[in-house]
PDB file of C-alpha atoms and ligand atoms in Angstrom:
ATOM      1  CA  UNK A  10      -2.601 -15.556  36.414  1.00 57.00           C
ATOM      2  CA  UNK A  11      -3.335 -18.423  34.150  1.00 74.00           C
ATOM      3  CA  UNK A  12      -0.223 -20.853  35.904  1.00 83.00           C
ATOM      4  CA  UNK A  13      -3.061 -22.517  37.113  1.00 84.00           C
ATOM      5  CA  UNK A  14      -6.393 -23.545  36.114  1.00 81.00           C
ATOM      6  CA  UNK A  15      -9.542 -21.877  36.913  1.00 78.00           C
ATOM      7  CA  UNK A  16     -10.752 -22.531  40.734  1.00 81.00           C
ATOM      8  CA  UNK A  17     -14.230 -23.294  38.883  1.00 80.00           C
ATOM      9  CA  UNK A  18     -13.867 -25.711  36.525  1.00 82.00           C
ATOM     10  CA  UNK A  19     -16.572 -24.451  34.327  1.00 84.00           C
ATOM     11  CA  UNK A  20     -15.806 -21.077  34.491  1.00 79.00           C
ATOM     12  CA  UNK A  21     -17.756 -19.499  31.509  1.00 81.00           C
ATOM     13  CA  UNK A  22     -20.703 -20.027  33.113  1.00 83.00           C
ATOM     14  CA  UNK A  23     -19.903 -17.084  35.251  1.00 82.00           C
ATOM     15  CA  UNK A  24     -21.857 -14.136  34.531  1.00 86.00           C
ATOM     16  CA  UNK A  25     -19.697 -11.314  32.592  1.00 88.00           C
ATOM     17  CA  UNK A  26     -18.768  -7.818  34.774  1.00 91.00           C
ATOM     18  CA  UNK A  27     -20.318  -5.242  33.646  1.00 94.00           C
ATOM     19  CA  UNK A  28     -17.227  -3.473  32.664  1.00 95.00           C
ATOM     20  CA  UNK A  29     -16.644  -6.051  30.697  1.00 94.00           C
ATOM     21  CA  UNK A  30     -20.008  -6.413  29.047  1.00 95.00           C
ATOM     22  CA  UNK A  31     -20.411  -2.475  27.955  1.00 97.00           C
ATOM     23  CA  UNK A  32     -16.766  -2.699  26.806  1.00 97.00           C
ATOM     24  CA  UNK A  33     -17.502  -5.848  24.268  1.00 97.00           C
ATOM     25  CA  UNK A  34     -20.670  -3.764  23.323  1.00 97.00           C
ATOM     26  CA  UNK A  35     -18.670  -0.785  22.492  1.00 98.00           C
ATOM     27  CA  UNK A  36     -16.154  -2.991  20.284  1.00 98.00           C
ATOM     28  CA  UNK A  37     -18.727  -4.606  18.289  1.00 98.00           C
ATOM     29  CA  UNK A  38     -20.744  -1.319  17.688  1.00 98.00           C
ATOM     30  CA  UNK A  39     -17.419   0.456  16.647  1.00 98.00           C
ATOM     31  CA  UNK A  40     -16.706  -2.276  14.660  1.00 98.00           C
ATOM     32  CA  UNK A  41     -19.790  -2.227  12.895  1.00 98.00           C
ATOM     33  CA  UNK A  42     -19.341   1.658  12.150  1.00 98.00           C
ATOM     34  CA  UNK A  43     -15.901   0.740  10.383  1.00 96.00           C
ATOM     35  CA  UNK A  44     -17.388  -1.979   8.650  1.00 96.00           C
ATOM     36  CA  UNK A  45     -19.933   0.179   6.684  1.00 95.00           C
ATOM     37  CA  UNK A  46     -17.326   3.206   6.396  1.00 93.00           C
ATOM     38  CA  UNK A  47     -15.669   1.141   4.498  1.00 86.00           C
ATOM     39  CA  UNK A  48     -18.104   0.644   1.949  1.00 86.00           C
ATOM     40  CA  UNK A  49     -19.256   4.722   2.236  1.00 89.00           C
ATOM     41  CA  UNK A  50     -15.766   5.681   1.638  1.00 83.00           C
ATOM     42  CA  UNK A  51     -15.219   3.815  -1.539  1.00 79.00           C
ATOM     43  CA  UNK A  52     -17.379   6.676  -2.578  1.00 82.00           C
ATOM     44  CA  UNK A  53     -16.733   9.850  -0.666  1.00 83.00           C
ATOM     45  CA  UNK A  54     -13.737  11.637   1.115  1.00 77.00           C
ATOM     46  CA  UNK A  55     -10.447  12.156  -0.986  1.00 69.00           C
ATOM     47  CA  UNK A  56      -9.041   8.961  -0.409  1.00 67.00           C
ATOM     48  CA  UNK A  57      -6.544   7.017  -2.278  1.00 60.00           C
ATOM     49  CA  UNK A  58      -8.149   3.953  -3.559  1.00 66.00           C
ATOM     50  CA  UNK A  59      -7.618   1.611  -5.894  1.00 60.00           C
ATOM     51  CA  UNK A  60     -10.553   0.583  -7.915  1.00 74.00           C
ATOM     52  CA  UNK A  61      -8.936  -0.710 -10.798  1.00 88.00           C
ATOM     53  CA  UNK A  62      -7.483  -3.924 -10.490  1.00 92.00           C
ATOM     54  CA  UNK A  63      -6.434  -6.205 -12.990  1.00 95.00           C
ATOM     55  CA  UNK A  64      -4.892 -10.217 -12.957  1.00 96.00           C
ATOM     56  CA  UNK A  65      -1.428 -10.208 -14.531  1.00 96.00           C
ATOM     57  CA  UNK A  66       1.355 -12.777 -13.885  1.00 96.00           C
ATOM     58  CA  UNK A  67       4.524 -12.151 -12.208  1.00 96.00           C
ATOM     59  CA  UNK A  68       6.463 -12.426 -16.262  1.00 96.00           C
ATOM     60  CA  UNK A  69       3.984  -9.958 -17.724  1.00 97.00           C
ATOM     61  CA  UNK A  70       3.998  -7.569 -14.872  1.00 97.00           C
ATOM     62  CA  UNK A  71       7.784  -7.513 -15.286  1.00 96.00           C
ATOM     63  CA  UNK A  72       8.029  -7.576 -19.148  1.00 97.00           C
ATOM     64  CA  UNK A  73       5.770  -3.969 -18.576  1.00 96.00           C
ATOM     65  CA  UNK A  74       7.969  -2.852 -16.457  1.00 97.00           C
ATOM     66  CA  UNK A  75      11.022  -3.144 -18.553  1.00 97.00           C
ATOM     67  CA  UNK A  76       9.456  -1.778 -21.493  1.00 96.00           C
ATOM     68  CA  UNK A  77       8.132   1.317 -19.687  1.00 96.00           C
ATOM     69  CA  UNK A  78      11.816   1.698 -18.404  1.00 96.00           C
ATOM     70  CA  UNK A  79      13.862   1.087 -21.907  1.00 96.00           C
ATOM     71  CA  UNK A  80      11.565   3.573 -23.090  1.00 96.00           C
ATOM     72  CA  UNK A  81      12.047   6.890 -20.344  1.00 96.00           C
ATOM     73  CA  UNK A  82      14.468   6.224 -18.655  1.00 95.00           C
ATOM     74  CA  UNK A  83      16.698   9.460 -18.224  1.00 95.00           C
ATOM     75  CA  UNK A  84      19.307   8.313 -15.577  1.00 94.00           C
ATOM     76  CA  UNK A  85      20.625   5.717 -12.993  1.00 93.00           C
ATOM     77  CA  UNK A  86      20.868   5.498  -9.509  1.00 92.00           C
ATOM     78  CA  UNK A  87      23.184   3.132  -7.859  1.00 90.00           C
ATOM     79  CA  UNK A  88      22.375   1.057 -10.620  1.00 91.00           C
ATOM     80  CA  UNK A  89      18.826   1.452 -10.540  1.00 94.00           C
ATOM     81  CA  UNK A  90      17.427   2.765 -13.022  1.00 96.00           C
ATOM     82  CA  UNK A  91      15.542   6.582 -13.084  1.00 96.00           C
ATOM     83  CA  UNK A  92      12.226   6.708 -15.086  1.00 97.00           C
ATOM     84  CA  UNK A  93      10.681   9.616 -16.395  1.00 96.00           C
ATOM     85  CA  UNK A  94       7.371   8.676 -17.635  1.00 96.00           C
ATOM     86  CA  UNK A  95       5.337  11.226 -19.861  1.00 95.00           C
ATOM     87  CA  UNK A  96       2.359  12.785 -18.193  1.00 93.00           C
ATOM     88  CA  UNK A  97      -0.995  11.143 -18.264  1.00 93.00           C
ATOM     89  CA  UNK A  98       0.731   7.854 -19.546  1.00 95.00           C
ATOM     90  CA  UNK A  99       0.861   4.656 -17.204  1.00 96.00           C
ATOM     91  CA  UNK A 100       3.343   4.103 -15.274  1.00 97.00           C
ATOM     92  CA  UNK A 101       4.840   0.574 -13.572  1.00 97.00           C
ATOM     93  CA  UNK A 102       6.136   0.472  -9.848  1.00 97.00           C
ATOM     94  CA  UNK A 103       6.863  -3.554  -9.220  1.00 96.00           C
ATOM     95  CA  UNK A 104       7.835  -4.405  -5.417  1.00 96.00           C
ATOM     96  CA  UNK A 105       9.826  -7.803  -4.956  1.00 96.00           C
ATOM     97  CA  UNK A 106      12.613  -8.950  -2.185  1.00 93.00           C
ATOM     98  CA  UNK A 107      13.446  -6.644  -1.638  1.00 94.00           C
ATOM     99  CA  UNK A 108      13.619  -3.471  -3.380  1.00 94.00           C
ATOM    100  CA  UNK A 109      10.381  -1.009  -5.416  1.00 97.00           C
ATOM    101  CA  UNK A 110      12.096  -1.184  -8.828  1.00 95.00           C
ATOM    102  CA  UNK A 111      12.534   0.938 -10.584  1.00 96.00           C
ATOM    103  CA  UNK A 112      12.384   5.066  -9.402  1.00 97.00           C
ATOM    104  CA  UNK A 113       9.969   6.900 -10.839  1.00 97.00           C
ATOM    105  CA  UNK A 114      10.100  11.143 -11.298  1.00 97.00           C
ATOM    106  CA  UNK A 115       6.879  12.904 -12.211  1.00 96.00           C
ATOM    107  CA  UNK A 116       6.167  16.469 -12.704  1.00 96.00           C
ATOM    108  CA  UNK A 117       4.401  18.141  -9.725  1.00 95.00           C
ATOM    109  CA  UNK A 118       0.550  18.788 -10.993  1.00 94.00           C
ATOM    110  CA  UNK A 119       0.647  16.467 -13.964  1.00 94.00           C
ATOM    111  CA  UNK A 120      -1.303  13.338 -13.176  1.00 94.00           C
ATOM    112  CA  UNK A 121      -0.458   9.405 -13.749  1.00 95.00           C
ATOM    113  CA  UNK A 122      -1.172   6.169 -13.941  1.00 95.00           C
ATOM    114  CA  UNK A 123       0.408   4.599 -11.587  1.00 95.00           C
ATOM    115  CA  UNK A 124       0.031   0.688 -11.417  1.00 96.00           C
ATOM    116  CA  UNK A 125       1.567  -1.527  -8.583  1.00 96.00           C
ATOM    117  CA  UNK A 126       2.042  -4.912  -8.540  1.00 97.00           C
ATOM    118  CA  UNK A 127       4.738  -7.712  -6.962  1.00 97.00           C
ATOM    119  CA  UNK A 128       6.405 -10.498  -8.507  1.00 96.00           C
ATOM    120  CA  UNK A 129       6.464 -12.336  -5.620  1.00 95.00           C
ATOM    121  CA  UNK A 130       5.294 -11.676  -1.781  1.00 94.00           C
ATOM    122  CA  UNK A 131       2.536  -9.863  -0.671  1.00 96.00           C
ATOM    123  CA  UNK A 132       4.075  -6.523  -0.117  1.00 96.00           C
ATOM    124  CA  UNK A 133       2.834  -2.899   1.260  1.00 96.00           C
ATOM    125  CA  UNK A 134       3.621   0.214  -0.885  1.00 95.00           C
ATOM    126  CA  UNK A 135       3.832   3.306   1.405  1.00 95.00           C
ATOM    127  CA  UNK A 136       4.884   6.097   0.644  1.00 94.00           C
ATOM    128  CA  UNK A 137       6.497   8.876   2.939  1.00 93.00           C
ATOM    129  CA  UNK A 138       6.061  11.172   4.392  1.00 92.00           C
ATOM    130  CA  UNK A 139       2.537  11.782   2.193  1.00 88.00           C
ATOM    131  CA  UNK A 140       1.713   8.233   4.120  1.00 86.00           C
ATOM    132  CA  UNK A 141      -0.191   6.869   1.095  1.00 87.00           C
ATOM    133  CA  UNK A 142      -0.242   3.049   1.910  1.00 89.00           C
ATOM    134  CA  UNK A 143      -1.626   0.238  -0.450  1.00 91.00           C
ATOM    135  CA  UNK A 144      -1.277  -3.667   0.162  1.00 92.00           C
ATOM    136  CA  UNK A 145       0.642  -4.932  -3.202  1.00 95.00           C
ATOM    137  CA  UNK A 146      -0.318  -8.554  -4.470  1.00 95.00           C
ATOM    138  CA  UNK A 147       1.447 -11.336  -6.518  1.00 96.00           C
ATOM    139  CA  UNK A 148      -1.103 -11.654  -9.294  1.00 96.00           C
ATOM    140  CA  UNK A 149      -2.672  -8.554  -9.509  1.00 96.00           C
ATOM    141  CA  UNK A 150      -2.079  -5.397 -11.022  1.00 96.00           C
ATOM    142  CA  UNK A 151      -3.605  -2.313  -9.005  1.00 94.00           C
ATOM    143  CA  UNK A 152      -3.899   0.777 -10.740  1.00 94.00           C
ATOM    144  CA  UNK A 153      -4.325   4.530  -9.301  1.00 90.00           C
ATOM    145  CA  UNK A 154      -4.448   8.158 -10.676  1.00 89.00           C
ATOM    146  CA  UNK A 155      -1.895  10.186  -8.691  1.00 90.00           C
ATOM    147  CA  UNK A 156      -1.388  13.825  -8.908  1.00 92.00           C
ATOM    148  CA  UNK A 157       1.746  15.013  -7.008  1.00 94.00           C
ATOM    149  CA  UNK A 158       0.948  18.225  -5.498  1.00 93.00           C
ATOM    150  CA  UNK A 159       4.451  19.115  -3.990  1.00 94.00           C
ATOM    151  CA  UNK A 160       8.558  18.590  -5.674  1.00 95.00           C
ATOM    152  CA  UNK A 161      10.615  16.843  -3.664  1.00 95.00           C
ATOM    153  CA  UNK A 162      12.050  13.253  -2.942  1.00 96.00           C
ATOM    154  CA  UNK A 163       9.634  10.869  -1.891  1.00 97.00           C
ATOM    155  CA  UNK A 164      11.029   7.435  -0.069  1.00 96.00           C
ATOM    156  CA  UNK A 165       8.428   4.320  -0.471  1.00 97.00           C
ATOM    157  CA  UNK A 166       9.050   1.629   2.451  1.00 96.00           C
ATOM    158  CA  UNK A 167       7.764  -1.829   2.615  1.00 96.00           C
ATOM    159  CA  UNK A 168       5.286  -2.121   5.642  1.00 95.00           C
ATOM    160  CA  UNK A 169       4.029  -5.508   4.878  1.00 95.00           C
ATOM    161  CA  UNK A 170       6.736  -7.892   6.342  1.00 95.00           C
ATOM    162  CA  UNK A 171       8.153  -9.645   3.650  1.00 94.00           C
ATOM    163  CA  UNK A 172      11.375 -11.449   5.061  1.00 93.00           C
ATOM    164  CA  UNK A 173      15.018 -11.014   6.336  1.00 94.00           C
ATOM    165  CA  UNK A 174      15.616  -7.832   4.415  1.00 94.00           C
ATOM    166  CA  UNK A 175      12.234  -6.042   4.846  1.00 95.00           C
ATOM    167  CA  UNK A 176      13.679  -3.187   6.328  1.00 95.00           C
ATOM    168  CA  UNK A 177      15.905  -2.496   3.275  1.00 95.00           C
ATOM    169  CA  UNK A 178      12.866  -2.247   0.984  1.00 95.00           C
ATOM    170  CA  UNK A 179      12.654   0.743  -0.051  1.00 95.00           C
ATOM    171  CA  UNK A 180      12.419   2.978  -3.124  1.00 96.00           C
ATOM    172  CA  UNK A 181      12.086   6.360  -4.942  1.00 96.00           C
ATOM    173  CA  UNK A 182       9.601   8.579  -6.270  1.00 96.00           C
ATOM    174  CA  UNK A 183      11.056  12.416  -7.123  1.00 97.00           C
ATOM    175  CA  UNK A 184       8.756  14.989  -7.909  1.00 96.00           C
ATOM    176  CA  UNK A 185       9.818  17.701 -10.321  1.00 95.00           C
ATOM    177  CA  UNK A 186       8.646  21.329 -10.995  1.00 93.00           C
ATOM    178  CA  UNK A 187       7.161  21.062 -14.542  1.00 86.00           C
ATOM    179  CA  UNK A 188       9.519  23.062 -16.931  1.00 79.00           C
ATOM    180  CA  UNK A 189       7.908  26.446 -18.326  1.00 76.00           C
ATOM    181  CA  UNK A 190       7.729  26.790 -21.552  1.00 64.00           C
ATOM    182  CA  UNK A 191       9.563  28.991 -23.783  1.00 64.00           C
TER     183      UNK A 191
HETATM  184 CU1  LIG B  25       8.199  -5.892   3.395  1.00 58.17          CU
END
């Protein structure tokens, strides 16, 4: 109970249990391992990183945006709009309070650019249930390659809190079966 103060003043003096001791060893080791892992994996496992980042203001992130979305989009949603990029082109997801604007539909087994960025809070793009998470940054434009491997809707949640509404921020990715030809 810490109510009171130590019956030995100079308490840290006192040698450490050993529970204690092999416990802080453990820890540090374990961190250590993590520590390098995450310099290994940069390089191996199938992981979704983002090695490509870029400085961009919040104006020019959104100015992207907005052309990318006068240019495909193919419907609305609630008044969001529904963007159908072309395969292989890039593609702009932009996360402010508090929504991921705008939704995005790829084809399943075409492959994208897909580059995230926030106009204003530090935000965290995850997407469900795949559980792909990234930290989003005012200021910087992150860009990945994703290759959808299954159609379906896909929600993205905000799990870097951001505010009163973080639990409304949320978005849309829909994955389509690529059309066969004729
Ligand atoms: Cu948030």
């Amino acid at each position: 109970m810490a109510i009171f103060p130590p019956a030995e003043r100079i308490w840290w003096h006192q040698p450490i249990h050993r529970v204690e001791l092999v416990w802080i060893i453990v820890a540090f080791l374990w961190g250590l391992v993590m520590f390098f892992m995450m310099i290994y994996w940069h390089a191996v496992g199938r992981q979704n990183l983002s090695n490509e980042t870029y400085r961009t203001t919040p104006e020019a992130y959104a100015a992207k945006t907005q052309a990318m979305i006068d240019k495909y989009q193919v419907r609305d949603n609630n008044g969001i709009p529904v963007v159908k990029p072309p395969a292989g082109s890039d593609v702009y997801l932009l996360g402010r309070v508090w929504m991921w604007y705008p939704q995005l539909e790829f084809e399943k087994g075409q492959s994208y650019r897909l580059h995230l960025s926030s106009l204003d809070l530090q935000h965290g793009f995850s997407l469900q249930p795949v559980n792909l998470n990234l930290q989003v940054h005012p200021g910087y434009e992150m860009v990945l390659t994703i290759t959808p491997t299954s159609a379906g809707e896909f929600g993205i949640v905000c799990n870097e809190y951001c505010g009163l509404g973080h639990h409304t921020m949320t978005g849309k990715i829909y994955v389509v079966e690529r059309p066969t030809g004729p």
